[in-house]
């Protein structure tokens, strides 16, 4: 008979649950048991061994197309790396760099000559590589990278150079030690001196003995805030020559005589098309951060179910931490947010899988995927940073001991908020995608037309791309727009509040931009409303996540489990409203009395979910071997 926890886990695992269950069995192997050491030599060696074991078991095949020697199962590849985060985030990053970023660049930006020469070797770890995009001077602004790749028609070679100190490739995973080859992003300059923008080339950086090749200087970033098993390093190029064929030429090529050609004429569209093919890394980072947060919350919750503190009147035994409302409020809303984000992540992975395995993906769907991936990466990684810190504090001094895993999870995920895209930049990307439609539609409108547009068309645009579309209208029809306290538990009411906030914010941002663009430059206009833009994008992400949760509940087959998920969804929705309570009150979407009812509603759901705390974290499906923390095993506490 299937338990409630198993129903929760199956719902949370989603479409790729078979992959997750297979990985749970794989990760039960002793070699993947979580370990902590600040010693980079030991940590890097351990990760290298684990990576070889994974390769020998065929772990990389799913991420590459069948015609290149893989299985062509994109969703399974993303899911596997997400699961690795429960074991060791250094391993997750190393696998992601080798097979996702480096391998993905070669496969998605290269053509048959590159596929034949490199892909099988990348899968087998016969060729270790790195992804050399970020530079000392430029990270988020990839179009402004300073490394150059200048074509020399006399020798039919590209000359790779770091012309300035800030052109140094920096923080590159694998560059310090293991990588033999780099996928280098550089400004492509043809012999006529024309700069065609950033392109990617395969550039050897070390010989078989690990020595830098002529013209290449690598160095080690050494100790970081976390991820001791990842050999981040720096690369400088001094007029390094590579054959013309080393240009990854799916979207642009240079002929022997130096003439440049591309199937995409517009340089901006070409650049964003190239980067768009590498979206899988961003999806993976978000999912991995979410997995790490679930591990931390699992540990902190189990600790709170065994740790006692202070004696209540008329009670001989001290009180369990989890019986205090304040402790419930610390952990249960974060557990609810983890559920919500995982349902949204499942939809994102499915969408990524569909588009990257399609013969002719729709460009609009691709843009929507990029926006969704950006938003959820930011949401997941910010959640991980907050949830892991809260979990650490909730465990007191025990949470600060390395043997209890929380400090490693905290340290290792810290950088996730800024790599694969700085979260503030990514959140703006979400807003720009949403506002593009407004910019096209509002030009030349009279005030009357604008009001009509904001009232009607905005709502249609916001609603049109939700995965829960088929059930959303039914839910909205049940909403209760009254002041009764119970109405806040009505799903239609919650969804409407989320949608109203998003529509209002987007419309007001568009209106402000329209006004300011008449008196200042486009940049200054956007800069003047940047805080508003971030808030609007955040509201959009919250709405997308809530709708994913609604769809997740609808797909659950067990009635009792659906009811539990319903309460968890209430807790997520009300927590989001409480966090932005000031906005809802200021804009009269909540009365002050109803705002107080939100707080009471959260307390109610915390009390109701308290008996289910262990079941909820059981639903995360973290293998016992990976859950291990010394403080959860009382037999390890020495007698006084």
Coordinates of C-alpha atoms in Angstrom, one line a residue:
X1 CA 0.0 0.0 0.0
X2 CA 1.4 3.4 -1.0
X3 CA 1.9 5.7 2.0
X4 CA 1.1 9.4 2.1
X5 CA 4.8 10.3 2.0
X6 CA 5.2 8.1 -1.2
X7 CA 2.2 9.9 -2.8
X8 CA 3.8 13.2 -1.9
X9 CA 7.2 12.1 -3.3
X10 CA 5.6 10.8 -6.5
X11 CA 3.7 14.1 -7.0
X12 CA 6.8 16.1 -6.3
X13 CA 9.1 14.0 -8.5
X14 CA 6.8 14.7 -11.5
X15 CA 7.4 13.4 -15.1
X16 CA 11.0 12.2 -14.5
X17 CA 10.3 10.3 -11.3
X18 CA 11.8 7.1 -12.7
X19 CA 15.1 8.9 -13.3
X20 CA 15.0 10.3 -9.7
X21 CA 14.3 6.8 -8.3
X22 CA 17.2 5.4 -10.3
X23 CA 19.5 8.1 -9.1
X24 CA 18.4 7.5 -5.5
X25 CA 19.6 3.9 -5.9
X26 CA 22.8 5.0 -7.6
X27 CA 23.6 7.6 -4.9
X28 CA 23.1 5.0 -2.1
X29 CA 26.6 3.8 -3.1
X30 CA 29.0 4.5 -0.3
X31 CA 31.3 6.5 -2.7
X32 CA 28.6 9.2 -2.9
X33 CA 28.1 9.5 0.8
X34 CA 28.3 13.2 1.7
X35 CA 31.7 14.3 3.0
X36 CA 33.1 17.6 4.1
X37 CA 36.7 18.8 3.9
X38 CA 38.1 22.3 3.3
X39 CA 41.2 20.6 1.8
X40 CA 41.0 21.3 -1.9
X41 CA 43.4 18.5 -2.9
X42 CA 41.3 15.9 -1.1
X43 CA 38.0 17.4 -2.3
X44 CA 39.1 17.6 -5.9
X45 CA 40.5 14.1 -5.9
X46 CA 37.2 12.7 -4.5
X47 CA 35.1 14.5 -7.1
X48 CA 37.3 13.3 -9.9
X49 CA 36.9 9.7 -8.7
X50 CA 33.1 10.1 -8.4
X51 CA 32.9 11.6 -11.9
X52 CA 34.7 8.6 -13.4
X53 CA 32.3 6.2 -11.6
X54 CA 29.4 8.1 -13.0
X55 CA 30.9 8.0 -16.6
X56 CA 31.5 4.3 -16.3
X57 CA 27.8 3.8 -15.4
X58 CA 26.7 5.8 -18.5
X59 CA 25.6 8.9 -16.6
X60 CA 26.4 11.4 -19.4
X61 CA 24.6 9.7 -22.3
X62 CA 21.2 11.2 -21.6
X63 CA 22.5 14.7 -22.2
X64 CA 23.7 14.2 -25.8
X65 CA 21.8 13.4 -29.0
X66 CA 21.6 9.8 -30.3
X67 CA 23.4 10.6 -33.5
X68 CA 26.4 11.8 -31.4
X69 CA 26.5 8.7 -29.1
X70 CA 24.0 9.7 -26.4
X71 CA 20.4 8.9 -25.6
X72 CA 18.9 12.3 -26.4
X73 CA 16.9 12.5 -23.1
X74 CA 17.4 16.1 -22.1
X75 CA 15.0 16.0 -19.2
X76 CA 16.7 13.0 -17.7
X77 CA 20.1 14.7 -18.0
X78 CA 18.9 17.8 -16.1
X79 CA 17.2 15.6 -13.5
X80 CA 20.3 13.5 -12.8
X81 CA 22.5 16.6 -12.1
X82 CA 19.8 18.0 -9.8
X83 CA 19.9 14.8 -7.8
X84 CA 23.7 15.0 -7.5
X85 CA 23.2 18.2 -5.5
X86 CA 21.9 16.1 -2.6
X87 CA 25.2 14.3 -2.4
X88 CA 27.9 16.9 -3.1
X89 CA 27.4 20.2 -4.9
X90 CA 31.1 20.1 -6.0
X91 CA 30.2 16.9 -7.9
X92 CA 27.1 18.5 -9.3
X93 CA 29.1 21.5 -10.6
X94 CA 31.9 19.4 -12.1
X95 CA 29.4 17.2 -13.9
X96 CA 27.5 20.2 -15.0
X97 CA 30.6 22.0 -16.4
X98 CA 31.9 18.9 -18.2
X99 CA 28.8 17.5 -19.7
X100 CA 26.3 20.4 -19.5
X101 CA 28.3 23.6 -20.3
X102 CA 31.4 22.4 -22.1
X103 CA 29.7 19.4 -23.8
X104 CA 26.6 21.5 -24.4
X105 CA 28.6 24.2 -26.2
X106 CA 30.3 21.7 -28.4
X107 CA 27.1 19.9 -29.3
X108 CA 24.7 22.9 -29.6
X109 CA 27.1 25.4 -31.2
X110 CA 29.2 23.0 -33.2
X111 CA 28.6 21.0 -36.4
X112 CA 29.3 17.5 -37.5
X113 CA 33.1 17.9 -37.5
X114 CA 33.1 18.9 -33.9
X115 CA 30.6 16.2 -32.9
X116 CA 32.7 13.5 -34.4
X117 CA 35.9 14.8 -33.0
X118 CA 34.8 15.6 -29.4
X119 CA 31.4 14.4 -28.2
X120 CA 32.2 10.7 -27.5
X121 CA 35.4 11.7 -25.7
X122 CA 33.5 14.3 -23.6
X123 CA 31.0 11.7 -22.6
X124 CA 33.7 9.2 -21.6
X125 CA 35.8 11.8 -19.8
X126 CA 38.6 11.1 -22.3
X127 CA 38.5 14.8 -23.0
X128 CA 38.1 17.1 -20.0
X129 CA 37.0 20.6 -20.7
X130 CA 35.9 23.9 -19.3
X131 CA 33.5 26.7 -20.3
X132 CA 35.5 29.9 -20.7
X133 CA 32.9 32.7 -20.8
X134 CA 33.2 35.0 -17.8
X135 CA 36.1 37.4 -17.6
X136 CA 37.5 39.5 -14.8
X137 CA 35.9 42.6 -16.3
X138 CA 32.7 41.1 -17.7
X139 CA 30.3 38.4 -16.5
X140 CA 26.7 39.3 -16.9
X141 CA 27.4 41.5 -20.0
X142 CA 28.6 38.7 -22.3
X143 CA 28.3 40.9 -25.4
X144 CA 31.1 43.1 -24.0
X145 CA 33.7 40.3 -23.5
X146 CA 37.2 41.5 -24.3
X147 CA 39.0 38.3 -25.4
X148 CA 39.5 38.4 -29.2
X149 CA 39.6 35.7 -31.9
X150 CA 41.2 37.4 -34.9
X151 CA 41.2 35.4 -38.2
X152 CA 44.5 35.2 -40.1
X153 CA 43.8 34.1 -43.7
X154 CA 47.5 33.5 -44.4
X155 CA 47.6 30.5 -42.1
X156 CA 43.8 29.8 -41.9
X157 CA 44.0 30.2 -38.1
X158 CA 42.3 32.2 -35.4
X159 CA 44.5 34.1 -33.0
X160 CA 43.1 34.0 -29.5
X161 CA 44.3 36.9 -27.3
X162 CA 43.6 38.5 -23.9
X163 CA 44.4 42.1 -24.9
X164 CA 43.8 43.6 -21.4
X165 CA 44.1 42.6 -17.8
X166 CA 40.3 42.5 -17.5
X167 CA 40.1 40.1 -20.5
X168 CA 41.4 37.3 -18.4
X169 CA 39.0 34.4 -18.2
X170 CA 38.1 34.2 -14.5
X171 CA 36.4 31.8 -12.0
X172 CA 36.3 29.1 -14.7
X173 CA 35.4 25.6 -13.3
X174 CA 38.1 23.1 -14.4
X175 CA 40.6 25.7 -15.6
X176 CA 42.9 25.4 -12.6
X177 CA 43.8 21.8 -13.0
X178 CA 41.7 19.3 -14.9
X179 CA 40.6 20.9 -18.2
X180 CA 42.7 20.1 -21.3
X181 CA 40.5 22.1 -23.7
X182 CA 38.3 25.3 -23.3
X183 CA 35.2 26.4 -25.0
X184 CA 36.3 30.0 -25.3
X185 CA 33.9 32.9 -25.9
X186 CA 35.6 35.7 -27.8
X187 CA 35.0 38.7 -30.1
X188 CA 35.4 37.3 -33.6
X189 CA 37.3 39.7 -35.8
X190 CA 37.9 39.0 -39.5
X191 CA 41.0 40.0 -41.5
X192 CA 39.2 43.2 -42.7
X193 CA 39.0 44.4 -39.1
X194 CA 35.3 43.8 -38.7
X195 CA 34.1 42.6 -35.3
X196 CA 31.2 40.2 -35.7
X197 CA 30.5 39.8 -32.0
X198 CA 31.0 37.0 -29.5
X199 CA 31.5 33.5 -30.9
X200 CA 32.7 30.3 -29.3
X201 CA 35.9 28.4 -30.3
X202 CA 37.5 25.2 -29.0
X203 CA 40.9 26.1 -27.7
X204 CA 43.4 23.5 -26.3
X205 CA 45.0 24.9 -23.0
X206 CA 47.1 22.0 -21.6
X207 CA 49.1 19.0 -22.9
X208 CA 48.5 15.4 -21.7
X209 CA 50.8 16.0 -18.8
X210 CA 48.8 18.9 -17.5
X211 CA 51.3 21.6 -18.6
X212 CA 50.1 24.9 -20.1
X213 CA 50.4 25.0 -23.8
X214 CA 52.5 27.8 -25.4
X215 CA 50.8 31.2 -25.1
X216 CA 48.4 29.9 -22.4
X217 CA 48.7 30.9 -18.8
X218 CA 46.4 29.2 -16.3
X219 CA 46.2 29.9 -12.5
X220 CA 44.2 28.6 -9.6
X221 CA 41.5 30.6 -7.8
X222 CA 42.4 28.4 -4.7
X223 CA 40.0 28.7 -1.7
X224 CA 36.5 30.0 -2.3
X225 CA 33.5 30.4 0.0
X226 CA 32.6 26.8 -0.8
X227 CA 32.8 24.1 -3.6
X228 CA 36.3 22.9 -2.6
X229 CA 36.0 20.0 -5.1
X230 CA 35.8 22.4 -8.1
X231 CA 39.1 23.6 -9.5
X232 CA 38.1 27.1 -10.5
X233 CA 40.9 28.9 -12.3
X234 CA 41.9 31.7 -14.6
X235 CA 43.1 31.7 -18.2
X236 CA 45.1 34.3 -20.2
X237 CA 45.9 34.0 -23.9
X238 CA 48.9 35.5 -25.6
X239 CA 48.3 35.2 -29.4
X240 CA 47.3 31.5 -29.2
X241 CA 46.7 30.0 -32.7
X242 CA 44.0 27.5 -33.4
X243 CA 42.8 26.1 -36.8
X244 CA 39.9 27.7 -38.5
X245 CA 37.9 24.5 -38.0
X246 CA 37.9 25.1 -34.2
X247 CA 35.2 27.7 -34.6
X248 CA 31.9 26.2 -33.4
X249 CA 30.1 27.1 -36.6
X250 CA 26.5 26.1 -36.4
X251 CA 25.3 29.8 -36.4
X252 CA 28.3 31.5 -38.1
X253 CA 31.3 30.5 -40.1
X254 CA 34.5 32.0 -41.6
X255 CA 35.7 30.7 -44.9
X256 CA 39.3 30.0 -45.7
X257 CA 39.6 33.4 -47.4
X258 CA 38.3 35.1 -44.3
X259 CA 34.7 35.9 -45.5
X260 CA 32.1 35.7 -42.7
X261 CA 28.7 34.1 -43.1
X262 CA 25.7 33.4 -40.9
X263 CA 22.2 32.0 -41.4
X264 CA 21.1 34.8 -38.9
X265 CA 21.8 38.2 -40.3
X266 CA 20.9 40.3 -37.2
X267 CA 24.0 40.2 -34.9
X268 CA 21.9 40.7 -31.8
X269 CA 19.5 37.9 -32.7
X270 CA 22.4 35.7 -33.6
X271 CA 24.1 36.3 -30.2
X272 CA 20.9 35.5 -28.2
X273 CA 20.1 32.5 -30.4
X274 CA 23.6 31.1 -29.6
X275 CA 23.2 31.7 -25.8
X276 CA 19.6 30.4 -25.9
X277 CA 20.9 26.9 -26.9
X278 CA 22.9 26.8 -23.6
X279 CA 19.8 27.3 -21.4
X280 CA 20.1 23.9 -19.9
X281 CA 22.8 25.1 -17.5
X282 CA 20.6 27.7 -16.0
X283 CA 17.7 25.2 -15.6
X284 CA 20.1 22.8 -13.9
X285 CA 21.5 25.4 -11.4
X286 CA 18.0 26.4 -10.3
X287 CA 17.0 22.7 -9.8
X288 CA 20.2 21.9 -7.9
X289 CA 19.7 24.8 -5.6
X290 CA 16.2 23.7 -4.9
X291 CA 17.5 20.2 -4.1
X292 CA 20.1 21.5 -1.7
X293 CA 17.4 23.6 0.1
X294 CA 15.3 20.5 0.5
X295 CA 18.2 18.6 2.1
X296 CA 18.7 21.4 4.6
X297 CA 15.1 21.7 5.5
X298 CA 14.8 17.9 5.9
X299 CA 17.7 17.9 8.3
X300 CA 16.5 20.9 10.3
X301 CA 12.9 19.5 10.5
X302 CA 14.1 16.1 11.8
X303 CA 16.3 17.8 14.3
X304 CA 13.3 19.9 15.5
X305 CA 11.3 16.7 16.0
X306 CA 13.9 15.2 18.4
X307 CA 15.5 18.3 20.1
X308 CA 13.7 19.6 23.2
X309 CA 14.1 22.9 24.9
X310 CA 12.4 24.4 28.0
X311 CA 9.7 22.8 30.2
X312 CA 6.1 23.8 29.8
X313 CA 4.0 24.3 33.0
X314 CA 2.5 21.1 34.3
X315 CA 4.7 19.1 32.0
X316 CA 7.6 17.0 33.2
X317 CA 9.2 16.7 29.8
X318 CA 10.8 19.6 27.8
X319 CA 9.0 20.8 24.7
X320 CA 10.0 19.7 21.2
X321 CA 11.3 22.5 19.1
X322 CA 8.7 21.8 16.4
X323 CA 5.9 22.3 18.9
X324 CA 6.7 26.0 19.2
X325 CA 4.7 28.1 16.7
X326 CA 7.8 30.3 16.1
X327 CA 9.7 27.2 15.0
X328 CA 6.8 26.0 12.8
X329 CA 6.8 29.5 11.2
X330 CA 10.5 29.3 10.6
X331 CA 10.5 26.0 8.7
X332 CA 7.0 25.1 7.4
X333 CA 6.6 28.1 5.1
X334 CA 10.0 27.3 3.6
X335 CA 9.0 23.7 3.1
X336 CA 5.9 24.9 1.4
X337 CA 8.0 27.1 -0.9
X338 CA 10.2 24.2 -1.7
X339 CA 7.2 22.2 -2.8
X340 CA 5.9 25.1 -4.9
X341 CA 9.2 25.7 -6.6
X342 CA 9.7 22.0 -7.3
X343 CA 6.4 21.8 -9.1
X344 CA 7.4 24.9 -11.1
X345 CA 10.8 23.3 -11.8
X346 CA 9.2 20.2 -13.1
X347 CA 7.2 22.1 -15.6
X348 CA 10.4 24.0 -16.7
X349 CA 12.4 20.8 -17.1
X350 CA 9.5 19.3 -19.2
X351 CA 9.3 22.4 -21.4
X352 CA 13.1 22.4 -21.8
X353 CA 13.0 18.7 -22.8
X354 CA 10.3 19.3 -25.4
X355 CA 11.9 22.2 -27.0
X356 CA 15.5 20.8 -27.1
X357 CA 14.3 17.5 -28.6
X358 CA 12.0 19.1 -31.1
X359 CA 13.0 19.2 -34.8
X360 CA 11.8 22.8 -35.3
X361 CA 11.2 24.6 -32.0
X362 CA 9.0 27.6 -32.0
X363 CA 11.1 30.8 -31.5
X364 CA 8.4 32.3 -29.2
X365 CA 8.3 29.2 -27.1
X366 CA 12.1 29.4 -26.9
X367 CA 12.0 33.0 -25.6
X368 CA 9.4 32.0 -23.1
X369 CA 11.6 29.1 -21.9
X370 CA 14.5 31.5 -21.5
X371 CA 12.4 33.9 -19.5
X372 CA 11.0 31.1 -17.3
X373 CA 14.4 29.6 -16.8
X374 CA 15.8 33.0 -15.7
X375 CA 13.0 33.6 -13.3
X376 CA 13.0 30.2 -11.7
X377 CA 16.8 30.2 -11.4
X378 CA 16.6 33.4 -9.4
X379 CA 13.7 32.2 -7.3
X380 CA 15.3 28.8 -6.5
X381 CA 18.7 30.1 -5.7
X382 CA 17.5 33.0 -3.5
X383 CA 15.2 30.5 -1.7
X384 CA 18.2 28.1 -1.2
X385 CA 20.3 30.9 0.4
X386 CA 17.5 31.9 2.7
X387 CA 16.2 28.4 3.6
X388 CA 19.6 26.9 4.3
X389 CA 20.6 29.8 6.5
X390 CA 17.3 29.5 8.4
X391 CA 17.8 25.8 8.7
X392 CA 21.3 26.3 10.1
X393 CA 20.0 28.8 12.7
X394 CA 17.1 26.6 13.6
X395 CA 19.6 23.9 14.6
X396 CA 21.7 26.2 16.9
X397 CA 25.3 25.4 17.5
X398 CA 24.8 21.9 16.1
X399 CA 23.9 23.4 12.8
X400 CA 27.3 25.0 12.7
X401 CA 29.3 21.8 12.9
X402 CA 30.5 20.4 9.6
X403 CA 29.4 16.9 10.5
X404 CA 25.8 18.1 10.3
X405 CA 26.1 19.2 6.6
X406 CA 24.4 22.5 6.9
X407 CA 27.4 24.7 6.7
X408 CA 28.7 22.9 3.6
X409 CA 25.2 23.3 1.9
X410 CA 25.3 27.0 2.9
X411 CA 28.8 27.6 1.6
X412 CA 28.4 25.6 -1.6
X413 CA 25.1 27.2 -2.7
X414 CA 26.1 30.8 -1.9
X415 CA 27.6 31.4 -5.3
X416 CA 24.5 30.0 -7.1
X417 CA 22.8 33.4 -6.8
X418 CA 25.4 34.9 -9.1
X419 CA 26.7 32.2 -11.4
X420 CA 24.8 31.2 -14.6
X421 CA 23.4 34.7 -14.4
X422 CA 23.3 37.3 -11.6
X423 CA 19.8 37.0 -10.1
X424 CA 19.0 40.7 -10.4
X425 CA 20.0 40.7 -14.0
X426 CA 18.0 37.6 -14.7
X427 CA 14.9 39.1 -12.9
X428 CA 15.2 42.1 -15.2
X429 CA 15.3 39.7 -18.2
X430 CA 12.0 38.3 -17.1
X431 CA 10.5 41.8 -16.9
X432 CA 11.9 42.8 -20.3
X433 CA 10.3 39.8 -21.9
X434 CA 6.9 40.7 -20.3
X435 CA 7.2 44.4 -21.2
X436 CA 8.2 43.8 -24.8
X437 CA 4.6 43.1 -25.7
X438 CA 3.6 46.3 -24.0
X439 CA 6.2 48.4 -25.8
X440 CA 4.9 47.1 -29.1
X441 CA 1.2 47.6 -28.3
X442 CA 1.1 51.0 -26.5
X443 CA 2.9 53.2 -29.0
X444 CA 0.7 56.0 -30.1
X445 CA -2.2 55.0 -27.9
X446 CA -4.5 57.7 -26.6
X447 CA -5.1 57.8 -22.8
X448 CA -8.5 56.2 -23.3
X449 CA -7.0 53.4 -25.5
X450 CA -4.3 52.8 -22.9
X451 CA -6.8 52.4 -20.1
X452 CA -8.8 50.0 -22.1
X453 CA -5.7 48.1 -23.0
X454 CA -4.4 47.9 -19.4
X455 CA -7.8 46.7 -18.2
X456 CA -8.4 44.1 -20.8
X457 CA -5.5 43.1 -23.0
X458 CA -2.9 42.9 -20.1
X459 CA -4.9 40.2 -18.4
X460 CA -5.1 38.1 -21.6
X461 CA -1.4 38.4 -22.1
X462 CA -0.6 37.4 -18.6
X463 CA -2.9 34.4 -18.7
X464 CA -2.1 32.9 -22.0
X465 CA 1.1 30.9 -21.2
X466 CA 0.2 29.1 -18.0
X467 CA 0.6 25.3 -17.8
X468 CA -2.4 25.2 -15.5
X469 CA -4.6 27.0 -18.0
X470 CA -7.1 24.2 -18.4
X471 CA -8.0 24.2 -14.7
X472 CA -7.3 27.8 -13.8
X473 CA -10.6 29.3 -15.0
X474 CA -12.6 26.7 -12.9
X475 CA -10.6 27.7 -9.9
X476 CA -11.0 31.4 -10.5
X477 CA -14.8 30.9 -10.8
X478 CA -14.8 29.7 -7.2
X479 CA -13.2 32.8 -5.7
X480 CA -14.7 34.5 -2.8
X481 CA -14.2 38.3 -2.9
X482 CA -15.4 39.1 0.6
X483 CA -13.9 40.0 4.0
X484 CA -14.6 36.6 5.6
X485 CA -11.4 35.1 7.0
X486 CA -12.0 31.7 5.3
X487 CA -12.0 33.3 1.9
X488 CA -8.2 33.6 2.1
X489 CA -8.0 29.8 2.0
X490 CA -10.0 29.8 -1.2
X491 CA -7.7 29.0 -4.1
X492 CA -9.5 31.2 -6.6
X493 CA -9.1 34.1 -4.3
X494 CA -5.4 33.4 -3.9
X495 CA -4.8 33.1 -7.6
X496 CA -6.8 36.2 -8.3
X497 CA -4.7 38.2 -5.8
X498 CA -1.5 37.0 -7.4
X499 CA -2.8 37.8 -10.9
X500 CA -4.1 41.2 -9.9
X501 CA -0.8 42.2 -8.4
X502 CA 1.1 41.1 -11.5
X503 CA -1.2 42.8 -14.0
X504 CA -1.3 46.0 -11.9
X505 CA 2.5 46.1 -11.6
X506 CA 3.2 45.4 -15.2
X507 CA 0.7 47.9 -16.4
X508 CA 2.0 50.6 -14.1
X509 CA 5.7 49.9 -15.1
X510 CA 4.7 50.2 -18.7
X511 CA 2.8 53.4 -18.0
X512 CA 5.8 54.9 -16.1
X513 CA 8.2 53.9 -18.9
X514 CA 5.9 55.5 -21.5
X515 CA 5.9 58.7 -19.5
X516 CA 9.6 58.9 -18.7
X517 CA 10.6 57.9 -22.3
X518 CA 9.3 61.3 -23.4
X519 CA 11.6 63.2 -21.2
X520 CA 14.8 61.1 -21.1
X521 CA 16.8 58.4 -22.9
X522 CA 15.5 54.8 -23.0
X523 CA 18.3 53.8 -20.7
X524 CA 17.6 56.5 -18.2
X525 CA 13.9 55.7 -18.3
X526 CA 14.4 52.1 -17.6
X527 CA 17.0 52.8 -14.9
X528 CA 14.5 55.2 -13.2
X529 CA 12.0 52.4 -12.8
X530 CA 14.4 49.5 -12.1
X531 CA 13.1 48.8 -8.6
X532 CA 9.5 48.7 -9.9
X533 CA 10.7 46.4 -12.8
X534 CA 12.2 43.9 -10.3
X535 CA 9.1 43.9 -8.2
X536 CA 6.8 43.3 -11.2
X537 CA 9.0 40.4 -12.4
X538 CA 9.0 38.9 -8.9
X539 CA 5.2 39.1 -8.9
X540 CA 5.1 37.3 -12.3
X541 CA 7.4 34.5 -11.0
X542 CA 5.3 34.1 -7.8
X543 CA 2.2 33.7 -10.0
X544 CA 3.8 31.1 -12.3
X545 CA 5.0 29.1 -9.2
X546 CA 1.5 29.2 -7.7
X547 CA -0.1 28.0 -10.9
X548 CA 2.4 25.2 -11.1
X549 CA 1.5 24.2 -7.6
X550 CA -2.2 24.2 -8.5
X551 CA -1.4 21.9 -11.5
X552 CA 0.7 19.6 -9.3
X553 CA -2.2 19.2 -6.8
X554 CA -4.6 18.4 -9.7
X555 CA -2.3 15.7 -11.0
X556 CA -2.0 13.9 -7.6
X557 CA -4.0 10.7 -7.6
X558 CA -4.6 10.3 -3.9
X559 CA -7.4 12.3 -2.3
X560 CA -5.8 12.5 1.2
X561 CA -2.5 13.6 -0.3
X562 CA -4.3 16.3 -2.4
X563 CA -5.8 17.7 0.8
X564 CA -2.4 17.9 2.4
X565 CA -0.9 19.5 -0.7
X566 CA -3.8 22.0 -0.6
X567 CA -2.8 23.1 2.9
X568 CA 0.8 23.4 1.9
X569 CA -0.3 25.5 -1.1
X570 CA -2.3 27.7 1.2
X571 CA 0.8 28.2 3.3
X572 CA 2.9 29.1 0.2
X573 CA 0.3 31.5 -1.1
X574 CA -0.4 33.3 2.2
X575 CA 3.4 33.5 2.9
X576 CA 3.9 35.3 -0.4
X577 CA 1.0 37.7 0.4
X578 CA 2.4 38.4 3.9
X579 CA 5.9 39.1 2.5
X580 CA 4.4 41.8 0.2
X581 CA 1.6 42.8 2.6
X582 CA 2.6 46.5 2.4
X583 CA 2.0 46.6 -1.4
X584 CA -1.4 44.8 -1.1
X585 CA -2.5 47.3 1.6
X586 CA -1.1 50.4 -0.1
X587 CA -2.9 49.5 -3.4
X588 CA -6.1 48.5 -1.6
X589 CA -6.1 44.9 -2.6
X590 CA -6.2 44.1 1.2
X591 CA -7.9 45.9 4.0
X592 CA -5.9 46.3 7.2
X593 CA -8.3 43.8 8.9
X594 CA -7.9 41.3 6.1
X595 CA -4.1 41.8 6.2
X596 CA -4.2 40.6 9.9
X597 CA -6.2 37.6 8.8
X598 CA -3.4 36.6 6.5
X599 CA -1.1 36.3 9.5
X600 CA -3.8 34.3 11.4
X601 CA -4.2 32.1 8.3
X602 CA -0.5 31.3 8.2
X603 CA -0.5 30.4 11.9
X604 CA -3.5 28.1 11.3
X605 CA -1.9 26.2 8.5
X606 CA 1.3 25.9 10.5
X607 CA -0.6 24.3 13.4
X608 CA -2.5 22.0 11.0
X609 CA 0.7 20.9 9.2
X610 CA 2.7 20.4 12.4
X611 CA 1.6 16.7 12.8
X612 CA 2.6 16.1 9.2
X613 CA 6.1 17.8 9.4
X614 CA 8.0 14.5 9.1
X615 CA 5.7 13.3 6.3
X616 CA 6.3 16.5 4.4
X617 CA 10.1 16.1 4.4
X618 CA 9.7 12.4 3.7
X619 CA 8.0 13.6 0.5
X620 CA 11.2 15.3 -0.6
X621 CA 12.5 11.8 -1.2
X622 CA 16.1 12.3 0.0
X623 CA 17.8 9.0 0.3
X624 CA 18.8 8.0 3.8
X625 CA 22.4 7.8 2.9
X626 CA 22.4 11.5 1.7
X627 CA 20.3 12.7 4.6
X628 CA 23.0 11.8 7.1
X629 CA 23.8 14.3 9.8
X630 CA 25.5 13.2 13.0
X631 CA 23.1 15.2 15.2
X632 CA 20.1 13.1 13.9
X633 CA 21.6 10.0 15.5
X634 CA 21.4 10.2 19.3
X635 CA 23.6 7.2 19.7
X636 CA 26.5 9.4 18.5
X637 CA 26.1 11.8 21.5
X638 CA 28.6 10.8 24.2
X639 CA 27.4 10.1 27.7
X640 CA 28.0 12.8 30.2

